[in-house]
Coordinates of C-alpha atoms in Angstrom, one line a residue:
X1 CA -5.7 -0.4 4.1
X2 CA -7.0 2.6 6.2
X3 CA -6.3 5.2 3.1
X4 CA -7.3 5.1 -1.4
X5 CA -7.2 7.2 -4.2
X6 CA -9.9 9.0 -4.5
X7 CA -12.8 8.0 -7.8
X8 CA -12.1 11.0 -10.0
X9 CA -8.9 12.3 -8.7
X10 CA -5.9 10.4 -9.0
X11 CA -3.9 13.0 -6.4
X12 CA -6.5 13.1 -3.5
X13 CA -6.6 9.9 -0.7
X14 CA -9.8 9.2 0.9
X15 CA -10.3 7.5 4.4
X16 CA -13.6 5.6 4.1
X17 CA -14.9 8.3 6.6
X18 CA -14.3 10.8 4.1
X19 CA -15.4 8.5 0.6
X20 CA -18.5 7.8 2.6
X21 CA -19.1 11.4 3.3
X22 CA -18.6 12.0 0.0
X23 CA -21.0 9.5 -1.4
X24 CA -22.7 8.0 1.4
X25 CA -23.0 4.9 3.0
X26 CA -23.5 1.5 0.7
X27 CA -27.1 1.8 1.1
X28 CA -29.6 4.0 0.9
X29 CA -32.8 5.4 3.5
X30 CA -34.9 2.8 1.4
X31 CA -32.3 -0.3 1.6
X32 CA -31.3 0.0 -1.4
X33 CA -27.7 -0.1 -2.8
X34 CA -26.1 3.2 -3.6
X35 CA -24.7 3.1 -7.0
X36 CA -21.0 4.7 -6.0
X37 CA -18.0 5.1 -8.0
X38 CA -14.9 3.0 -6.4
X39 CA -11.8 4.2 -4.6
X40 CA -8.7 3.1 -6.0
X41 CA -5.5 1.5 -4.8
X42 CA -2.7 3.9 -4.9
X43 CA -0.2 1.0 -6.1
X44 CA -2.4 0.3 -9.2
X45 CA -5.2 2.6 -9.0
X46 CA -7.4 -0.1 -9.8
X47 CA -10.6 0.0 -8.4
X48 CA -10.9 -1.3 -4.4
X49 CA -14.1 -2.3 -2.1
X50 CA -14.5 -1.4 1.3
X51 CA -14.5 -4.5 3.9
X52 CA -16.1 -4.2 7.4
X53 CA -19.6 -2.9 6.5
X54 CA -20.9 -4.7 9.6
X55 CA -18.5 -3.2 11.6
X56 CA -18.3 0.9 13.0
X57 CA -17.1 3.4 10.3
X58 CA -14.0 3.7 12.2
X59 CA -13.0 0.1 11.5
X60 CA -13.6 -0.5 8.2
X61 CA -11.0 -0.4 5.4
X62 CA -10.3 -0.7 1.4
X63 CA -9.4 -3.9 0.0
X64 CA -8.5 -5.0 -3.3
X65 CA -11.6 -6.8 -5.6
X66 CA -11.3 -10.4 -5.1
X67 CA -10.4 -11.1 -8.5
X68 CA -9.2 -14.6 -9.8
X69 CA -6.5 -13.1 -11.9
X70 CA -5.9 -9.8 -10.5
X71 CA -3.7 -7.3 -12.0
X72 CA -0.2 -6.0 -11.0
X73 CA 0.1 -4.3 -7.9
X74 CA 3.1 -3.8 -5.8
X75 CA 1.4 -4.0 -2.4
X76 CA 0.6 -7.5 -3.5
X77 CA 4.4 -8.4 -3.6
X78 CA 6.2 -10.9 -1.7
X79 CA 7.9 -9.3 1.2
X80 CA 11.5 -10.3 -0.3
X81 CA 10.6 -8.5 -3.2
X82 CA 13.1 -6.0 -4.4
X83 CA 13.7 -3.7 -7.5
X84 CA 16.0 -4.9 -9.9
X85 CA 17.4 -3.4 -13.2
X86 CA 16.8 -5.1 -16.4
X87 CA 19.9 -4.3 -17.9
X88 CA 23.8 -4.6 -17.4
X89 CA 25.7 -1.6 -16.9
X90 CA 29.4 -0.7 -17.8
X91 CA 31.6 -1.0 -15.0
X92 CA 32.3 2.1 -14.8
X93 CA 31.6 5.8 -16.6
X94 CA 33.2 9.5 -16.5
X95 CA 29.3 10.2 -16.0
X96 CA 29.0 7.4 -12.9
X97 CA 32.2 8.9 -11.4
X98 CA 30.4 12.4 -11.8
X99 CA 27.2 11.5 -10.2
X100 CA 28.9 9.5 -7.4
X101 CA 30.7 12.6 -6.3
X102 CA 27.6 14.8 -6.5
X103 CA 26.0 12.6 -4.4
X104 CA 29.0 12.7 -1.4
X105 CA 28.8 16.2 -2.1
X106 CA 25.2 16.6 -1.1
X107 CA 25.1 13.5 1.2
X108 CA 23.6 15.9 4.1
X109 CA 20.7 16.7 1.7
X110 CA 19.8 13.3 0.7
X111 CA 20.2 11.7 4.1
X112 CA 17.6 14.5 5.5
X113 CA 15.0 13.8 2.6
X114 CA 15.3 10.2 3.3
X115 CA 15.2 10.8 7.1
X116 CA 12.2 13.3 6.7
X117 CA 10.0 10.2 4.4
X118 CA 10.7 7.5 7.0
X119 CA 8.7 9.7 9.6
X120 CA 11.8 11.7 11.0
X121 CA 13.8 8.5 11.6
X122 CA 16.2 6.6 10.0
X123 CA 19.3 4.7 11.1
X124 CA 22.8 5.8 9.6
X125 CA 23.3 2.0 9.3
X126 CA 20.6 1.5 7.1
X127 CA 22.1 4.8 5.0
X128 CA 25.3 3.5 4.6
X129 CA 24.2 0.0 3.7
X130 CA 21.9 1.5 0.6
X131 CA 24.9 3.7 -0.3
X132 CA 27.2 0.4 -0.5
X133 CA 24.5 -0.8 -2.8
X134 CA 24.6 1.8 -5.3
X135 CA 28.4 0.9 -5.3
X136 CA 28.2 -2.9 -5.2
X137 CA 25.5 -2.9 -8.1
X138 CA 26.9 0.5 -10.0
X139 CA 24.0 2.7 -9.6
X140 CA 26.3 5.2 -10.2
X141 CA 26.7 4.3 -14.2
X142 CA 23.3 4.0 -15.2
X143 CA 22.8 6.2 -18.1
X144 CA 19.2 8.1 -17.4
X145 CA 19.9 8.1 -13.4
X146 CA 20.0 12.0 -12.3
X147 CA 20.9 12.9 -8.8
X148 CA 17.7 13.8 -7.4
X149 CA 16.3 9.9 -8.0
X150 CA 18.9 8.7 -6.0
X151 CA 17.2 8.5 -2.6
X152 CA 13.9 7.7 -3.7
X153 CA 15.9 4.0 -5.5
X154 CA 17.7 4.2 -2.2
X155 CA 14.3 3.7 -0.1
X156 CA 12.5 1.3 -2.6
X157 CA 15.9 -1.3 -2.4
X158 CA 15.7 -1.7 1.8
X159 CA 13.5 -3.0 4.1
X160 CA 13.1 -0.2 7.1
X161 CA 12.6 -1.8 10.0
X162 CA 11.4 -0.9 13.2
X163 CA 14.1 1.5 15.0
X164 CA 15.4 1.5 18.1
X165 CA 18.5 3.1 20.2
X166 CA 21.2 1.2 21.4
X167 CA 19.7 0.5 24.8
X168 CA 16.4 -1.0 22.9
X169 CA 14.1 1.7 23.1
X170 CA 11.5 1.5 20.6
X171 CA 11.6 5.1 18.1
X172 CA 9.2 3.4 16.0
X173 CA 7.4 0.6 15.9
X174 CA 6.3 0.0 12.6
X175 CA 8.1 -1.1 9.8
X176 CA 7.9 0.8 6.5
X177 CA 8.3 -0.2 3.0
X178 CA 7.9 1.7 -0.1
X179 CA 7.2 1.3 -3.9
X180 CA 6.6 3.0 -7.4
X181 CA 3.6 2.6 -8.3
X182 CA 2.5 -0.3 -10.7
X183 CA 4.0 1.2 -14.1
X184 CA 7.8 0.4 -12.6
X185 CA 8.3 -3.6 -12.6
X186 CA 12.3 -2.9 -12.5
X187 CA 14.2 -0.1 -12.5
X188 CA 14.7 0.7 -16.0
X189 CA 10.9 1.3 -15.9
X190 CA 11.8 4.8 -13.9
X191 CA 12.4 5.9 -17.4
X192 CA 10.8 3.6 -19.4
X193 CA 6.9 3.5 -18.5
X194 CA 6.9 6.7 -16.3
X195 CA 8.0 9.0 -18.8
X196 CA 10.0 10.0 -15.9
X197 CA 6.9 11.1 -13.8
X198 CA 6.5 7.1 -11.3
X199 CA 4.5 7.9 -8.5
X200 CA 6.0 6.2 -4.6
X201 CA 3.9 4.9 -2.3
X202 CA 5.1 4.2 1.4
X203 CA 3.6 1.6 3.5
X204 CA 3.0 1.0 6.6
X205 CA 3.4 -2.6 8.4
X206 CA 2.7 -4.0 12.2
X207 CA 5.8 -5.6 13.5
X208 CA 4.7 -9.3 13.5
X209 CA 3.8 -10.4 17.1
X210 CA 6.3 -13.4 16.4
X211 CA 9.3 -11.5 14.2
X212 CA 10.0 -11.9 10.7
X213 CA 9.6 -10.0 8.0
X214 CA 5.7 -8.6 7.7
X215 CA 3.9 -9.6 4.9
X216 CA 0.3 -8.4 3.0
X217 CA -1.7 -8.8 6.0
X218 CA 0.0 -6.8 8.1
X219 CA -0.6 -4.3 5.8
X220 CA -1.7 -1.2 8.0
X221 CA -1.9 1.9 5.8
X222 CA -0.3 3.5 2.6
X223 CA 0.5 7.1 1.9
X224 CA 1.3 8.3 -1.7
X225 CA 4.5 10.6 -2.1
X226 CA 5.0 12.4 -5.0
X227 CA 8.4 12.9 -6.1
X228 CA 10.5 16.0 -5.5
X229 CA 12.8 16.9 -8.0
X230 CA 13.9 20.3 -6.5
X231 CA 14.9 18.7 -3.4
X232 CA 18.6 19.6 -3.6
X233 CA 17.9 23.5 -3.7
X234 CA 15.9 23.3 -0.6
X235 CA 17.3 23.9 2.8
X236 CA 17.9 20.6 4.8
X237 CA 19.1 19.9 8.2
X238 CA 22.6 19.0 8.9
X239 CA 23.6 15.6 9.9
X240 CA 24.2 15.0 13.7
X241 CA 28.1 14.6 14.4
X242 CA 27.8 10.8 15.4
X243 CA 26.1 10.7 11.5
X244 CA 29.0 12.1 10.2
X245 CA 31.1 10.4 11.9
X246 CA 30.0 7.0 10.9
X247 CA 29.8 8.2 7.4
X248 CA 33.5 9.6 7.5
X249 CA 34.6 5.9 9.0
X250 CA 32.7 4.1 6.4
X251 CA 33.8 6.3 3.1
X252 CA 36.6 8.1 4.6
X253 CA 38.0 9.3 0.9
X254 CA 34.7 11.0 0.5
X255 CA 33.2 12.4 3.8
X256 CA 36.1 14.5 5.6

């Protein structure tokens, strides 16, 4: 990947432009190898090496040690891999109920913050399909889930795929996945391991030349989000009227 945490500083990303600025190249006038603190991976923030020393700065990138056992990290996940929750949930709560209609209430808000962290484009499709999964699997009910969570579960439970308009033209042509960083194994870890402070980490993919879904080594880039709990008092951008209008046809009892 193009982009790691940097050595000391869990909340700065280094290029290896930048790391190598910072602590120069691998070896030193004399030949000799520079003693240099490692970059970490933003999924683990274990430490990473930089591959492509024989090639221009430009081209090189961070890599994982090749470790026999290596630890945890969610950019080493399967592509099918999705966040579950460990625990069953009651069918349905007065709180669920509540939080269900806070979130139609502020639909507009989420579906711009979502919008906004898949690069300024997201299909109302893709929107609708997450929002019937919080009903199918009764997000809604889970007792520690508050309202401003929502979207970030939302993006962690879907593939994003490349998007493009009805005629076929390409909007964007990478796909993007995204994950909490290695603390959060299922859901229940939000609260669990995170102490309600997980870390998200959005990833960039090439489209594979021949279809599919893309998998580790079309791993392009990563890009560390920290998570915005005051997202609901900001101003956001009003849903286009074919948006509401597909939301209206697909929840008609809650979007007029």
């Amino acid at each position: 990947m193009k982009t790691a945490l940097h050595p000391y500083y869990i909340k700065r990303e280094v290029t290896v432009q930048t790391y190598t600025a910072d602590f120069g190249p691998k070896m030193d006038s004399q030949g000799r190898r520079r003693n240099r603190p490692s970059a970490r991976c933003p999924g683990c923030t274990e430490p990473m090496i930089i591959v492509g020393d024989d090639r221009p700065l430009h081209d090189q990138i961070f890599s994982h040690q090749r470790d026999v056992n290596p630890p945890p990290c969610p950019l080493r996940n399967r592509a099918d891999y999705k966040y579950e929750f460990l625990h069953d949930v009651p069918e349905d709560t007065n709180r669920g109920r509540a939080l269900r209609a806070d979130f139609f209430a502020h639909w507009q808000t989420h579906y711009d913050k979502m919008r906004k962290l898949l690069n300024g484009l997201m299909d109302i499709g893709d929107f609708i399909a997450v929002v019937k999964e919080a009903d199918r699997s009764r997000l809604w009910s889970r007792g520690n889930i508050e309202e401003w969570e929502v979207p970030y579960i939302f993006l962690v439970w879907k593939e994003w795929a490349p998007v493009k308009t009805h005629t076929g033209e390409v909007l964007r042509s990478n796909w993007l996945r995204f994950w909490f960083d290695s603390r959060v194994r299922t859901l229940d870890d939000i609260w669990i391991r995170t102490q309600g402070d997980p870390r998200i980490i959005r990833a960039t993919y090439n489209n594979p030349a021949r279809g599919g879904i893309p998998g580790l080594r079309h791993l392009v880039d990563t890009k560390t989000l920290y998570i915005e709990q005051t997202f609901l008092q900001a101003q956001h951008r009003s849903a286009a009227d074919y948006v509401v209008s597909r939301m209206h046809r697909a929840f008609p009892k809650e979007v007029p």
